[in-house]
Coordinates of C-alpha atoms and ligand atoms in Angstrom, one line a residue:
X1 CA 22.1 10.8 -59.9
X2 CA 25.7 9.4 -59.3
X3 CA 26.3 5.9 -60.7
X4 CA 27.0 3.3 -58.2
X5 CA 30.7 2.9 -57.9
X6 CA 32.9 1.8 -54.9
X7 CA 34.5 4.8 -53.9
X8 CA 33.6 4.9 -50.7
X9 CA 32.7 7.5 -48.5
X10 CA 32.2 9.8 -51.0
X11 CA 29.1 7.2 -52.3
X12 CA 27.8 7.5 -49.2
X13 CA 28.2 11.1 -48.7
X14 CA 26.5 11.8 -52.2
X15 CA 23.7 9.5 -50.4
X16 CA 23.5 11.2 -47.2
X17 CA 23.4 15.0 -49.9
X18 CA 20.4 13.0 -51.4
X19 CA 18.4 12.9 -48.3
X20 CA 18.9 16.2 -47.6
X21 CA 18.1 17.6 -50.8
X22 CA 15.0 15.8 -50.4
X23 CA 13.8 15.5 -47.0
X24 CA 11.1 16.9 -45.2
X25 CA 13.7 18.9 -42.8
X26 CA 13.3 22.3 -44.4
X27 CA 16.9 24.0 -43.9
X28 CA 18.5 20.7 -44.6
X29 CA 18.7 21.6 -48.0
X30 CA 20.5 24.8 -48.1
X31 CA 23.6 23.1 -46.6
X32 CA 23.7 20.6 -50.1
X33 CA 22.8 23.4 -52.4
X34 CA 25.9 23.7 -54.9
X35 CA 24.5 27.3 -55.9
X36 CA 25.2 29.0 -52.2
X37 CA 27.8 30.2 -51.4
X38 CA 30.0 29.2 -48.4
X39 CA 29.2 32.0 -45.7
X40 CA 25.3 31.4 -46.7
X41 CA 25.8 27.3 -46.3
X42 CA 27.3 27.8 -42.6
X43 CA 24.7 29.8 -41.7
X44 CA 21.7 27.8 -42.5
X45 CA 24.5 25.0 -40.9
X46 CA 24.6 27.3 -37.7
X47 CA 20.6 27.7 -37.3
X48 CA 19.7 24.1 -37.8
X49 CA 22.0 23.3 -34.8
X50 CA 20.3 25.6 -33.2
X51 CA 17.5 24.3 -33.6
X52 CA 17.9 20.8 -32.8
X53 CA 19.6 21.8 -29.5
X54 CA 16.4 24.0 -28.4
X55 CA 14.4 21.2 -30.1
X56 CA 16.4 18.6 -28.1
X57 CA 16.1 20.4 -24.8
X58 CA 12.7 21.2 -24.9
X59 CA 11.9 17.4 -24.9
X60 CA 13.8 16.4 -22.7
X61 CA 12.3 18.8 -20.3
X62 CA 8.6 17.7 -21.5
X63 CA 10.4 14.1 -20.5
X64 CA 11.3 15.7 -17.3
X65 CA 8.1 16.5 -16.7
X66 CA 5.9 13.3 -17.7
X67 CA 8.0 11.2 -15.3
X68 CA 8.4 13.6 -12.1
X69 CA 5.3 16.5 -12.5
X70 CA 2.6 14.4 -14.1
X71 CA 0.0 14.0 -11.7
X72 CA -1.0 16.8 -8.9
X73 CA -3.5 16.8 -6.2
X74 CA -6.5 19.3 -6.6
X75 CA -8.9 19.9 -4.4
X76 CA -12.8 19.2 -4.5
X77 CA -15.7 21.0 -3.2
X78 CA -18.9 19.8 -4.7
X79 CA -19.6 18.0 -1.1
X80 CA -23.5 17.8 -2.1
X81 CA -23.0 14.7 -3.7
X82 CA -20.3 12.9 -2.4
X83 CA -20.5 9.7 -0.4
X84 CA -17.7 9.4 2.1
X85 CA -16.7 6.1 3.9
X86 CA -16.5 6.2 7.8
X87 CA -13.8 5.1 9.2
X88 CA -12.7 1.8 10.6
X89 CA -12.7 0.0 13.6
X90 CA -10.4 -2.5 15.1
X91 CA -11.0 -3.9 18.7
X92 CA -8.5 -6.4 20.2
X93 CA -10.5 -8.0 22.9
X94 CA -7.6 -8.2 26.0
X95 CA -8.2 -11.3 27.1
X96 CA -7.3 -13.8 24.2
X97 CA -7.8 -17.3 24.8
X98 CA -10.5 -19.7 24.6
X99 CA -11.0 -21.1 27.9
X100 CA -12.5 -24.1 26.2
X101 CA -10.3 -24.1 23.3
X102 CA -7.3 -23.9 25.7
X103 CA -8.4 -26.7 28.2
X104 CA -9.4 -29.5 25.3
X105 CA -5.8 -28.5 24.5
X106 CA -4.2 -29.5 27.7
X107 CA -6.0 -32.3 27.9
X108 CA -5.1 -33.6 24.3
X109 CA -1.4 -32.9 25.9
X110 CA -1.9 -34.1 29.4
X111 CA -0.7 -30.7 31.0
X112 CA -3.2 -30.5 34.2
X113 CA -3.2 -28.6 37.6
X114 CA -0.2 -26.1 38.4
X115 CA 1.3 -26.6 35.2
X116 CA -1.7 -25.4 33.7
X117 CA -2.2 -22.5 35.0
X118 CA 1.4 -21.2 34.4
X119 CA 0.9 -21.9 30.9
X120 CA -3.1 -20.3 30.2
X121 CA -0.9 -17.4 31.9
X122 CA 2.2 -17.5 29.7
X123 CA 0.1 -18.5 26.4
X124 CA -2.7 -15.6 27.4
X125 CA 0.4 -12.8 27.6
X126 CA 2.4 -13.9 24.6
X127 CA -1.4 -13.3 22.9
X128 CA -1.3 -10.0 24.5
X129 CA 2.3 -8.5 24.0
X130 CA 2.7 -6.1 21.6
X131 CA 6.2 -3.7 21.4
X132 CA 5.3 -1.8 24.9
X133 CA 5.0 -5.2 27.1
X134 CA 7.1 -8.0 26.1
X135 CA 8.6 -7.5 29.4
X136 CA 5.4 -8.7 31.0
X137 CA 6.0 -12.4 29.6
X138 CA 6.2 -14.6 32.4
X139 CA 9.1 -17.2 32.0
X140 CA 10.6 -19.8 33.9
X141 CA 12.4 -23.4 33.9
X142 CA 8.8 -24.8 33.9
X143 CA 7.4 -23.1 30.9
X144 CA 10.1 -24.3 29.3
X145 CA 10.0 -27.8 30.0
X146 CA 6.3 -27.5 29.0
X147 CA 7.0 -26.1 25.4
X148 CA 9.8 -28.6 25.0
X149 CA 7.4 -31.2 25.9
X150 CA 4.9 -30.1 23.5
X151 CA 7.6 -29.6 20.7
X152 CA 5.9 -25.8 20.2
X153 CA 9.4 -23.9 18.6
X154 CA 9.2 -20.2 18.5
X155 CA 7.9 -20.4 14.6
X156 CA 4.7 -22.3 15.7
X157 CA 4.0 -19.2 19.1
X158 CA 0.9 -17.8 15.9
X159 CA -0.3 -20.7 14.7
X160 CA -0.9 -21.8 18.4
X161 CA -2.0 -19.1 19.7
X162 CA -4.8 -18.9 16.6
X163 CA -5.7 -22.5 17.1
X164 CA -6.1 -21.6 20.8
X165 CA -8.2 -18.4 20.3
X166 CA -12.4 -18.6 19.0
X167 CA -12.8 -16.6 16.0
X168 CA -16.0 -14.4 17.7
X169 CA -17.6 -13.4 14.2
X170 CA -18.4 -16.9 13.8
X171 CA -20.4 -17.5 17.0
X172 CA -23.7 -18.9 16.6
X173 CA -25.2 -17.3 19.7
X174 CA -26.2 -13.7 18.3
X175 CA -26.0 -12.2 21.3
X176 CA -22.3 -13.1 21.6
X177 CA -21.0 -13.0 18.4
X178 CA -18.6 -10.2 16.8
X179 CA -20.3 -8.4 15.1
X180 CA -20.3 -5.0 13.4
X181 CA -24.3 -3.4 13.0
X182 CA -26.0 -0.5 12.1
X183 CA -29.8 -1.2 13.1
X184 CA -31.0 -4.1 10.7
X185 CA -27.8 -3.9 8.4
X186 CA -24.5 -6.2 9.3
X187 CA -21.3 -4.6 8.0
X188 CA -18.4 -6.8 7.3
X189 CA -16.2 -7.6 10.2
X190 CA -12.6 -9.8 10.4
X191 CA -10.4 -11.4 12.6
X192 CA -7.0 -9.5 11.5
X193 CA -3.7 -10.7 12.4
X194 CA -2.4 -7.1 14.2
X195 CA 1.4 -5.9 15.8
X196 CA -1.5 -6.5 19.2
X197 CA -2.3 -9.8 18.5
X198 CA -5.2 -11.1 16.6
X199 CA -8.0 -8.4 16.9
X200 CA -11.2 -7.9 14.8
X201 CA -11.6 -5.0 12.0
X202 CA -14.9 -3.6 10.8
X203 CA -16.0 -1.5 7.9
X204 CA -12.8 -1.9 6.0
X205 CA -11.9 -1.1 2.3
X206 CA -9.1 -3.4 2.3
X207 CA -9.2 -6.7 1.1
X208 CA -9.7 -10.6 2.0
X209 CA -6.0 -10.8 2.0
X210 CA -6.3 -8.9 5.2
X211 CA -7.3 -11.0 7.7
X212 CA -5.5 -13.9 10.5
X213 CA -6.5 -16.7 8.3
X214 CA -4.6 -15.8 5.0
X215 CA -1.7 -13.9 6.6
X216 CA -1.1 -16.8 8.9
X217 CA -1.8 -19.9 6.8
X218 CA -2.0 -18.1 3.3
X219 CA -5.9 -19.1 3.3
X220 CA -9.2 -16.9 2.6
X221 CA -11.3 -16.6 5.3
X222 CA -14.4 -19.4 5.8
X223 CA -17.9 -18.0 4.5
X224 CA -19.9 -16.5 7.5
X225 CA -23.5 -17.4 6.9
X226 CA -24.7 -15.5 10.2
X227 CA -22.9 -12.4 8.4
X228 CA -24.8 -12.7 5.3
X229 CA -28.3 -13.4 7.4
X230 CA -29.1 -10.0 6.8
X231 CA -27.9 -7.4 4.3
X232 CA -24.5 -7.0 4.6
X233 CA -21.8 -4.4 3.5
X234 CA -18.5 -3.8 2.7
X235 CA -18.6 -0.3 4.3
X236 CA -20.8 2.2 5.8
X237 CA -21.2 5.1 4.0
X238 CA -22.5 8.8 4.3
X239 CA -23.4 11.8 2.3
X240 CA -24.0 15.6 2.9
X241 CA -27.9 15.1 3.5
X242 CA -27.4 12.5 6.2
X243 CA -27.4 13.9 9.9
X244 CA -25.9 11.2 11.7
X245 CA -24.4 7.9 10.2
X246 CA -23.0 5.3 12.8
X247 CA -22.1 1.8 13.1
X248 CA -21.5 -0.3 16.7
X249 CA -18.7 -3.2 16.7
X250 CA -19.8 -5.1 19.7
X251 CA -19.7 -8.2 20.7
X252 CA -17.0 -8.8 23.1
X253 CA -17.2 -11.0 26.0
X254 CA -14.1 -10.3 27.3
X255 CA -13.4 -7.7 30.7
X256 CA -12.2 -5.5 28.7
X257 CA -10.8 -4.0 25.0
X258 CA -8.9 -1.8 23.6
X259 CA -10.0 0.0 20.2
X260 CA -8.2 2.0 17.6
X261 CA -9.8 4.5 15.4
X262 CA -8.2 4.7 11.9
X263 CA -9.1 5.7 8.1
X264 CA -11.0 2.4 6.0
X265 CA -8.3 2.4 3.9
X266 CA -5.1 1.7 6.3
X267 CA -4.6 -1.0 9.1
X268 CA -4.2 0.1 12.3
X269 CA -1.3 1.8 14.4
X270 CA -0.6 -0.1 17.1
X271 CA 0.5 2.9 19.1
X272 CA -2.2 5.2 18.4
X273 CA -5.2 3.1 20.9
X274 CA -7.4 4.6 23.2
X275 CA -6.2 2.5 25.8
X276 CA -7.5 -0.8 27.8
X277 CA -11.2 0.4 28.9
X278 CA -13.9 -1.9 30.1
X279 CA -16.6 -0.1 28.3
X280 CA -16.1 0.4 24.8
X281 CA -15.9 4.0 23.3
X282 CA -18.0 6.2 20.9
X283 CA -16.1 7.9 18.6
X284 CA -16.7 11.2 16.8
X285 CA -14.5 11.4 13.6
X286 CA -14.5 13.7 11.0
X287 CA -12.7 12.5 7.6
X288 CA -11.1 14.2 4.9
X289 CA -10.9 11.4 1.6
X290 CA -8.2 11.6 -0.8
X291 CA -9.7 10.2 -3.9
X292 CA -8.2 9.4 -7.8
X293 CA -9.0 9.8 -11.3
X294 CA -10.2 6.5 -12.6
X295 CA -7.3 6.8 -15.4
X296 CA -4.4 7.3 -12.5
X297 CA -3.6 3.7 -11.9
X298 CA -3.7 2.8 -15.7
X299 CA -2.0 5.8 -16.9
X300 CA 0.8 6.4 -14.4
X301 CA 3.2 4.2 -13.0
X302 CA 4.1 4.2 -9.3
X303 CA 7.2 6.3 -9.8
X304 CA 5.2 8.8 -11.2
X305 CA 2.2 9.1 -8.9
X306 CA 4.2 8.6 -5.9
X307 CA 1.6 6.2 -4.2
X308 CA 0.6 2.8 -4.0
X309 CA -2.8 1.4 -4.6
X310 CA -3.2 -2.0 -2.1
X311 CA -2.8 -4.4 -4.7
X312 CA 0.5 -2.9 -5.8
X313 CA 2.5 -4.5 -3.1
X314 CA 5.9 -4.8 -3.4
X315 CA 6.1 -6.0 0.3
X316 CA 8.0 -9.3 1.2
X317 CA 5.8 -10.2 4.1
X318 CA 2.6 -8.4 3.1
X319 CA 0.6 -9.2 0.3
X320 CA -1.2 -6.1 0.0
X321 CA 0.2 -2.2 0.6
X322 CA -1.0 0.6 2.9
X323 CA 1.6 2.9 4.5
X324 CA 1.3 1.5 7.7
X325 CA 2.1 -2.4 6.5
X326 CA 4.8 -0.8 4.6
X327 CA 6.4 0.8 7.7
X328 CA 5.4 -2.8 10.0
X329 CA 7.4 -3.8 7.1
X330 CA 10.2 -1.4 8.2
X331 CA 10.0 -2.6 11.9
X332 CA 10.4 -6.5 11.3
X333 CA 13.4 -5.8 9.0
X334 CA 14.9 -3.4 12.0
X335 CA 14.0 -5.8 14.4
X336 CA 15.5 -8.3 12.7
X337 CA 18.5 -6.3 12.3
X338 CA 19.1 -5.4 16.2
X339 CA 17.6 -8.6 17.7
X340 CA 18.7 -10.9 15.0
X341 CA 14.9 -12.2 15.0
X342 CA 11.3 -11.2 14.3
X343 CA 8.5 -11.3 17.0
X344 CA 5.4 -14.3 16.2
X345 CA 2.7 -11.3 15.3
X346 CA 4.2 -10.9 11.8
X347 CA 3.5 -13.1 9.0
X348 CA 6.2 -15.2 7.8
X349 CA 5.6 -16.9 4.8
X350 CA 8.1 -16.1 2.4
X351 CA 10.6 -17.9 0.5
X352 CA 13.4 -17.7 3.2
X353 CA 11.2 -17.0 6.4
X354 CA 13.3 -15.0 8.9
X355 CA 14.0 -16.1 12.0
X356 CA 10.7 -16.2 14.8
X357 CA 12.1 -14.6 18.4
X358 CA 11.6 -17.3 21.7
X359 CA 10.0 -15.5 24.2
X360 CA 13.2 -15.2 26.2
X361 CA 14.6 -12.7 23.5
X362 CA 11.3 -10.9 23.3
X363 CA 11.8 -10.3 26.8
X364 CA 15.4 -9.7 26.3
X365 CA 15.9 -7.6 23.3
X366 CA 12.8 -5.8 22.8
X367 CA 11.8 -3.6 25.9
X368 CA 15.0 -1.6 25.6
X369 CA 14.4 -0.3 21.9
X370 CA 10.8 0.0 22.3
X371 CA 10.5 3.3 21.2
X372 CA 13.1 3.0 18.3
X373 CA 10.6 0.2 16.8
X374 CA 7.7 1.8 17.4
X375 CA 8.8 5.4 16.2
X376 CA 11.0 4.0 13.7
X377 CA 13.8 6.6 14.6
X378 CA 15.5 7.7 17.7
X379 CA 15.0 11.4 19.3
X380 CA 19.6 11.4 20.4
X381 CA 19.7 9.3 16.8
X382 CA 22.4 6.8 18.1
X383 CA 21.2 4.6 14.9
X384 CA 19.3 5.9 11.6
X385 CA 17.4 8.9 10.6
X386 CA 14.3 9.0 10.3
X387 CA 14.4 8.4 6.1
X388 CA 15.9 5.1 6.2
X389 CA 12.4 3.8 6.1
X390 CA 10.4 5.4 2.9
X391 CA 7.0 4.0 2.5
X392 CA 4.9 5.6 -0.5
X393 CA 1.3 7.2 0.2
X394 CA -1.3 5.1 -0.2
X395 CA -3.5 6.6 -3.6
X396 CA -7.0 6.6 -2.1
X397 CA -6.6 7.3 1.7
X398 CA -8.3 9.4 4.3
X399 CA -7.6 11.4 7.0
X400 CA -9.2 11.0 10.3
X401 CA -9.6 13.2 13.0
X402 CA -11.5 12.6 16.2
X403 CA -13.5 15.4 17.7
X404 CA -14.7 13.7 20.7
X405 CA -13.8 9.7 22.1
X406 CA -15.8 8.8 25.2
X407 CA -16.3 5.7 26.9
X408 CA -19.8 4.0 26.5
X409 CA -21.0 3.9 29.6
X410 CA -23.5 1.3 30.6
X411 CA -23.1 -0.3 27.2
X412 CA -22.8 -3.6 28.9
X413 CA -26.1 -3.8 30.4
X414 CA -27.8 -2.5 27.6
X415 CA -26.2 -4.5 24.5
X416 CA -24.9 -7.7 26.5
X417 CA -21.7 -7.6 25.5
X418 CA -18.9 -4.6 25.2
X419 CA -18.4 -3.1 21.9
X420 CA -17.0 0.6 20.2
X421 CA -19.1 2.5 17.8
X422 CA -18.6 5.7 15.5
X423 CA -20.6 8.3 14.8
X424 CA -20.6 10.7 12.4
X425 CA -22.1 14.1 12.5
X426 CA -20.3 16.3 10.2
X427 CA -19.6 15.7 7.0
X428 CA -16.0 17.1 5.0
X429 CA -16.4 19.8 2.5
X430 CA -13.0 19.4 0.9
X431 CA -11.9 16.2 -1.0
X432 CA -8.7 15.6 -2.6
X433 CA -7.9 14.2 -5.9
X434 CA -5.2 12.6 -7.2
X435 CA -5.5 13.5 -11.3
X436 CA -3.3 13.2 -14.2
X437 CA -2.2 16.5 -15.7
X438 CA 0.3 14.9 -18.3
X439 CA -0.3 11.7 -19.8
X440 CA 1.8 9.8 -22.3
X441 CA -0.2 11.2 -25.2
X442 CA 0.5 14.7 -23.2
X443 CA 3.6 13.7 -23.8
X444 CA 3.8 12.8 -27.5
X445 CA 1.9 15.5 -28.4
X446 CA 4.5 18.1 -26.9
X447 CA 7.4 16.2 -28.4
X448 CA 5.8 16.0 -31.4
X449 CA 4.4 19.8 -31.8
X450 CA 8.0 21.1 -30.2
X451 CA 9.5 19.1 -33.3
X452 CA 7.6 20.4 -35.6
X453 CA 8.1 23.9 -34.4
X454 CA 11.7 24.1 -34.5
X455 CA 12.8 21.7 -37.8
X456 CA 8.9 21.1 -39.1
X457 CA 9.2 17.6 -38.6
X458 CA 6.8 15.2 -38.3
X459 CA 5.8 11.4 -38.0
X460 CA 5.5 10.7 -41.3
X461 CA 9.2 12.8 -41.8
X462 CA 10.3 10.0 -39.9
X463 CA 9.2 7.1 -42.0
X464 CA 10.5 8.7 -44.7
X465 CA 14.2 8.9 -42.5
X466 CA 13.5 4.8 -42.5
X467 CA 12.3 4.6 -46.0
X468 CA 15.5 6.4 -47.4
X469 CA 18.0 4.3 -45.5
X470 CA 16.7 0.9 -45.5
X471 CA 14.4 0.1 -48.7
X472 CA 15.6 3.2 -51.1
X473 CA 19.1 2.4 -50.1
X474 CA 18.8 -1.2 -51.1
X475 CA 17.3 0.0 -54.5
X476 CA 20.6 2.6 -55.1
X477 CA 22.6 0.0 -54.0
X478 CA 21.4 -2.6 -56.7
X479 CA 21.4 0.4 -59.1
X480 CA 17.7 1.1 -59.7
X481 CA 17.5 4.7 -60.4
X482 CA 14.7 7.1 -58.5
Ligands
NAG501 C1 -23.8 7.1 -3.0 O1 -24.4 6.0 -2.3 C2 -25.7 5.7 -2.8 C3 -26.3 4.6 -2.0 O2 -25.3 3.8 -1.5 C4 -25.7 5.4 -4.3 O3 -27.0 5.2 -4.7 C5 -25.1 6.6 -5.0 O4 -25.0 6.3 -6.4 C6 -23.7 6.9 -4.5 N1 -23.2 8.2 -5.1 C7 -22.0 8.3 -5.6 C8 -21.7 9.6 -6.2 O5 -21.2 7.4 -5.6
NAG502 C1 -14.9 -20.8 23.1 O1 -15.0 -21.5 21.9 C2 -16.2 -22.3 21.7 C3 -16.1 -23.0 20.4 O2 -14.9 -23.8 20.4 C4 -17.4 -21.3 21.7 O3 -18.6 -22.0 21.6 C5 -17.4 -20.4 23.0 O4 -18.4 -19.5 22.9 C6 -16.1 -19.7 23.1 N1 -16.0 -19.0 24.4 C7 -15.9 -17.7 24.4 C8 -15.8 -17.1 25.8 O5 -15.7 -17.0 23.4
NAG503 C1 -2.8 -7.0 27.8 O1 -2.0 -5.9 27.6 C2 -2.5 -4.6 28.1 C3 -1.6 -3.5 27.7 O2 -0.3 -3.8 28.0 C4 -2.7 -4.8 29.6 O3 -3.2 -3.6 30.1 C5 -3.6 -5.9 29.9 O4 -3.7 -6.1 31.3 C6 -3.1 -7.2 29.3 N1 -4.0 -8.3 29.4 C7 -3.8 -9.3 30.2 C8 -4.9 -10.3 30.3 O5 -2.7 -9.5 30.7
NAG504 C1 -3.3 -25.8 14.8 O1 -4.4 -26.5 14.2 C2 -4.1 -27.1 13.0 C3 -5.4 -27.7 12.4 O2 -6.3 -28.1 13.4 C4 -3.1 -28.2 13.2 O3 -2.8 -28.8 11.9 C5 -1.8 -27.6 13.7 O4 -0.8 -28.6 14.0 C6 -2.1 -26.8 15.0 N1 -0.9 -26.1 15.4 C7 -0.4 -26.2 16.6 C8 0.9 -25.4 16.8 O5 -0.8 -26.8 17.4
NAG505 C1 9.3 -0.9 -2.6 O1 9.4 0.2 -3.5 C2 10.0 1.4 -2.9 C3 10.0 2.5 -3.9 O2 8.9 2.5 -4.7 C4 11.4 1.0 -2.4 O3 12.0 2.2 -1.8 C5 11.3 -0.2 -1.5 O4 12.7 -0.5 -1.2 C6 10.6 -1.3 -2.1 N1 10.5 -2.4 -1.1 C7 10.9 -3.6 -1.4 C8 10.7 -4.6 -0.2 O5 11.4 -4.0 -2.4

């Protein structure tokens, strides 16, 4: 071994010849050899570049593929023994207000006679508007003057019209109350804080964070002991050997409701209702699940399964995720871009809350882009295409069909109250699954094994790369001999 002297590179070249006559690399040493000659020395030179270019590529296309082509979706058929979730219900009752609620209200604020009417009627429809009526809002000089009297500023239109509305599911009167059954067994219903207003949801996979209480005042809902006087679940489900599963959501006073029909684990679409009916409706869905791997969410990240599970929010308004929050997520920003404010049905409690539109703009600004907001693109595309908004999939999801949706008729005789109700009859026989195909130690493994094949290297090769260079380098250095 050379004695340690300070020429230079050619020390550290007589080190580097060292490694290679010793390492684990097996052509390495061939290129050191003093025996070979020249025309040999280049050529084992030639293959080992070679080889750590395929070596190279071939990881960085097993990189390639553990980032963009690690998970799939495969397709299920053992239907004997699933249990599938029915789908959800939401019901916005259409007429909002508490008429008791409403009157201790104006008589806390001495509003009385005309004056109250015209506001029940301006408070009722600000309740009630949604993207295709804003133009319905009644306005004049009079309703102004009442609002400036009362100090109510376009950020306080929610939190008045919740104070001013009776949360139904807590109605001690059983008869009366909101409330989602299925014979002896209660199933959990909310109030929900909707693009329609505040509405109620039953059997629902999504969490408390869902509901008018925390959206609005960033609150969990109050216990409901009447919910929990019987047994009570999160969701009705249904297997294969079960003929007909069904749950009723009843409980409305009101003349009339509209219902929507969507999978347990989304919110609704607030342009996808059956329309204001005066009896409720009986739906019969069928559902096909997409389900997961129990390792998806801890072995991939979002960018590499594509979808969101709800608690992976990365929402500024919402603080949980399903496709359709994300793309009401997409509307208040493009409201907020073309009308330079947000309408009172979306939360607001973020660090800089945007701007909440006055009625007069709602009437103003809205109506004419309707179907822009609601569609989020425009047919003659005067603005943005349609990708401008991209909201991931939601990881465990359903899709929901309806076969049949007819009004209940009589219902109101019969249950005292108005109400919607599903049905199910047939059950799916395909499922989808979201599964992992390459995992990280997919991953390692390949690197590992495609480095072995083309230079036979291995983990412990590469501690030995350290060793030589850090700690046997120190030793040459001080002159200890190896
Ligand atoms: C389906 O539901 C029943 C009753 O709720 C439960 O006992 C059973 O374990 C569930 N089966 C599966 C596969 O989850
Ligand atoms: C209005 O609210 C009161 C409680 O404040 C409740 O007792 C009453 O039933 C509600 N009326 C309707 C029609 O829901
Ligand atoms: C609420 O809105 C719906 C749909 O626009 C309408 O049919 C209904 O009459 C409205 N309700 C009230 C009380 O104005
Ligand atoms: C709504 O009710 C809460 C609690 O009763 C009260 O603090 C708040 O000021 C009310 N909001 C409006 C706009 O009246
Ligand atoms: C959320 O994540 C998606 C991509 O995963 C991105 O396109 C979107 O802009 C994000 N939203 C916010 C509000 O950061």
């Amino acid at each position: 071994m050379a004695k340690f002297n300070w020429r230079g590179p050619k020390i550290i070249l007589d080190y580097i010849k060292l490694y290679f006559n010793n390492c684990c690399i097996h052509g390495f040493r061939y290129i050191v050899k003093p025996m070979l000659i020249v025309f040999e020395r280049s050529l084992w030179c030639a293959l080992l570049v070679v080889s750590i270019y395929f070596c190279i590529n071939v990881c960085l296309s097993s990189v390639d593929r553990y980032y963009t082509k690690s998970t799939h979706i495969g397709l299920e058929r053992n239907y004997h023994f699933w249990n599938t979730t029915l789908p959800s219900l939401t019901v916005c009752p259409m007429q909002r207000l508490n008429d008791s609620l409403f009157s201790s209200y104006c008589r806390a604020n001495g509003i009385k006679g005309q004056d109250k009417t015209e506001f029940w009627n301006f408070m009722e429809n600000l309740a009630n508007s949604t993207y295709t009526n804003f133009q319905n809002i009644p306005g004049s000089d009079n309703i102004d003057s009442i609002l400036m009297n009362l100090g109510i500023k376009p950020e306080q239109y929610m939190e008045l019209i919740y104070n001013l509305t009776f949360d139904s599911t807590y109605e001690p009167v059983e008869k009366l109350r909101t409330r989602s059954i299925d014979g002896q067994v209660n199933i959990h219903v909310r109030q929900v804080l909707t693009e329609y207003g505040l509405c109620y949801l039953g059997n629902s996979k999504l969490g408390k964070e869902y509901s008018s209480r925390y959206l609005i005042f960033g609150s969990y809902p109050e216990y409901n002991k009447y919910e929990h006087s019987r047994t009570l679940l999160e969701v009705q489900l249904g297997s294969f050997f079960e003929k007909d599963v069904s749950f009723t959501l009843l409980g409305f006073t009101s003349i009339a409701i509209d219902s929507y029909i969507h999978s347990a684990f989304e919110v609704m679409k607030v342009d996808n209702n059956f329309g204001y009916t005066d009896e409720g409706v009986v739906y019969d869905p069928e559902s096909e699940e997409i389900t997961a791997e129990e390792n998806l969410e801890t072995e991939t990240s979002i960018r590499q399964r594509k979808c969101r599970f709800h608690h992976e929010s990365n929402l500024t308004h919402f603080p949980i995720y399903t496709r359709n929050i994300c793309q009401q997520e997409c509307r208040i920003n493009l409201a907020y871009r073309i009308c330079k404010c947000i309408p009172h049905f979306y939360p607001n409690r973020i660090s800089k809350p945007k701007t909440v539109c006055d009625y007069k703009t709602l009437k103003a600004c809205f109506p004419k882009h309707s179907s822009f907001f609601l569609k989020l693109y425009e047919e003659h595309g005067k603005h943005e295409k349609p990708a401008t908004c991209y909201c991931e999939q939601n990881c465990l999801d359903a899709v929901v069909t309806t076969k049949s949706a007819l009004p209940m008729i009589g219902s109101k005789q019969l249950l005292g109250s108005i109400g919607s109700a599903i049905s199910m009859k047939t059950w799916p026989q395909n499922r989808l699954k979201r599964q992992v195909i390459f995992s990280f130690s997919d991953l390692l493994v390949s690197i590992g094994g495609t480095a072995g094949l083309f230079l036979g290297f291995s983990v412990l090769g590469l501690v030995e790369f350290i060793y030589f260079f850090t700690m046997r380098l120190i030793w040459h250095i001080v002159g200890y001999k190896i």
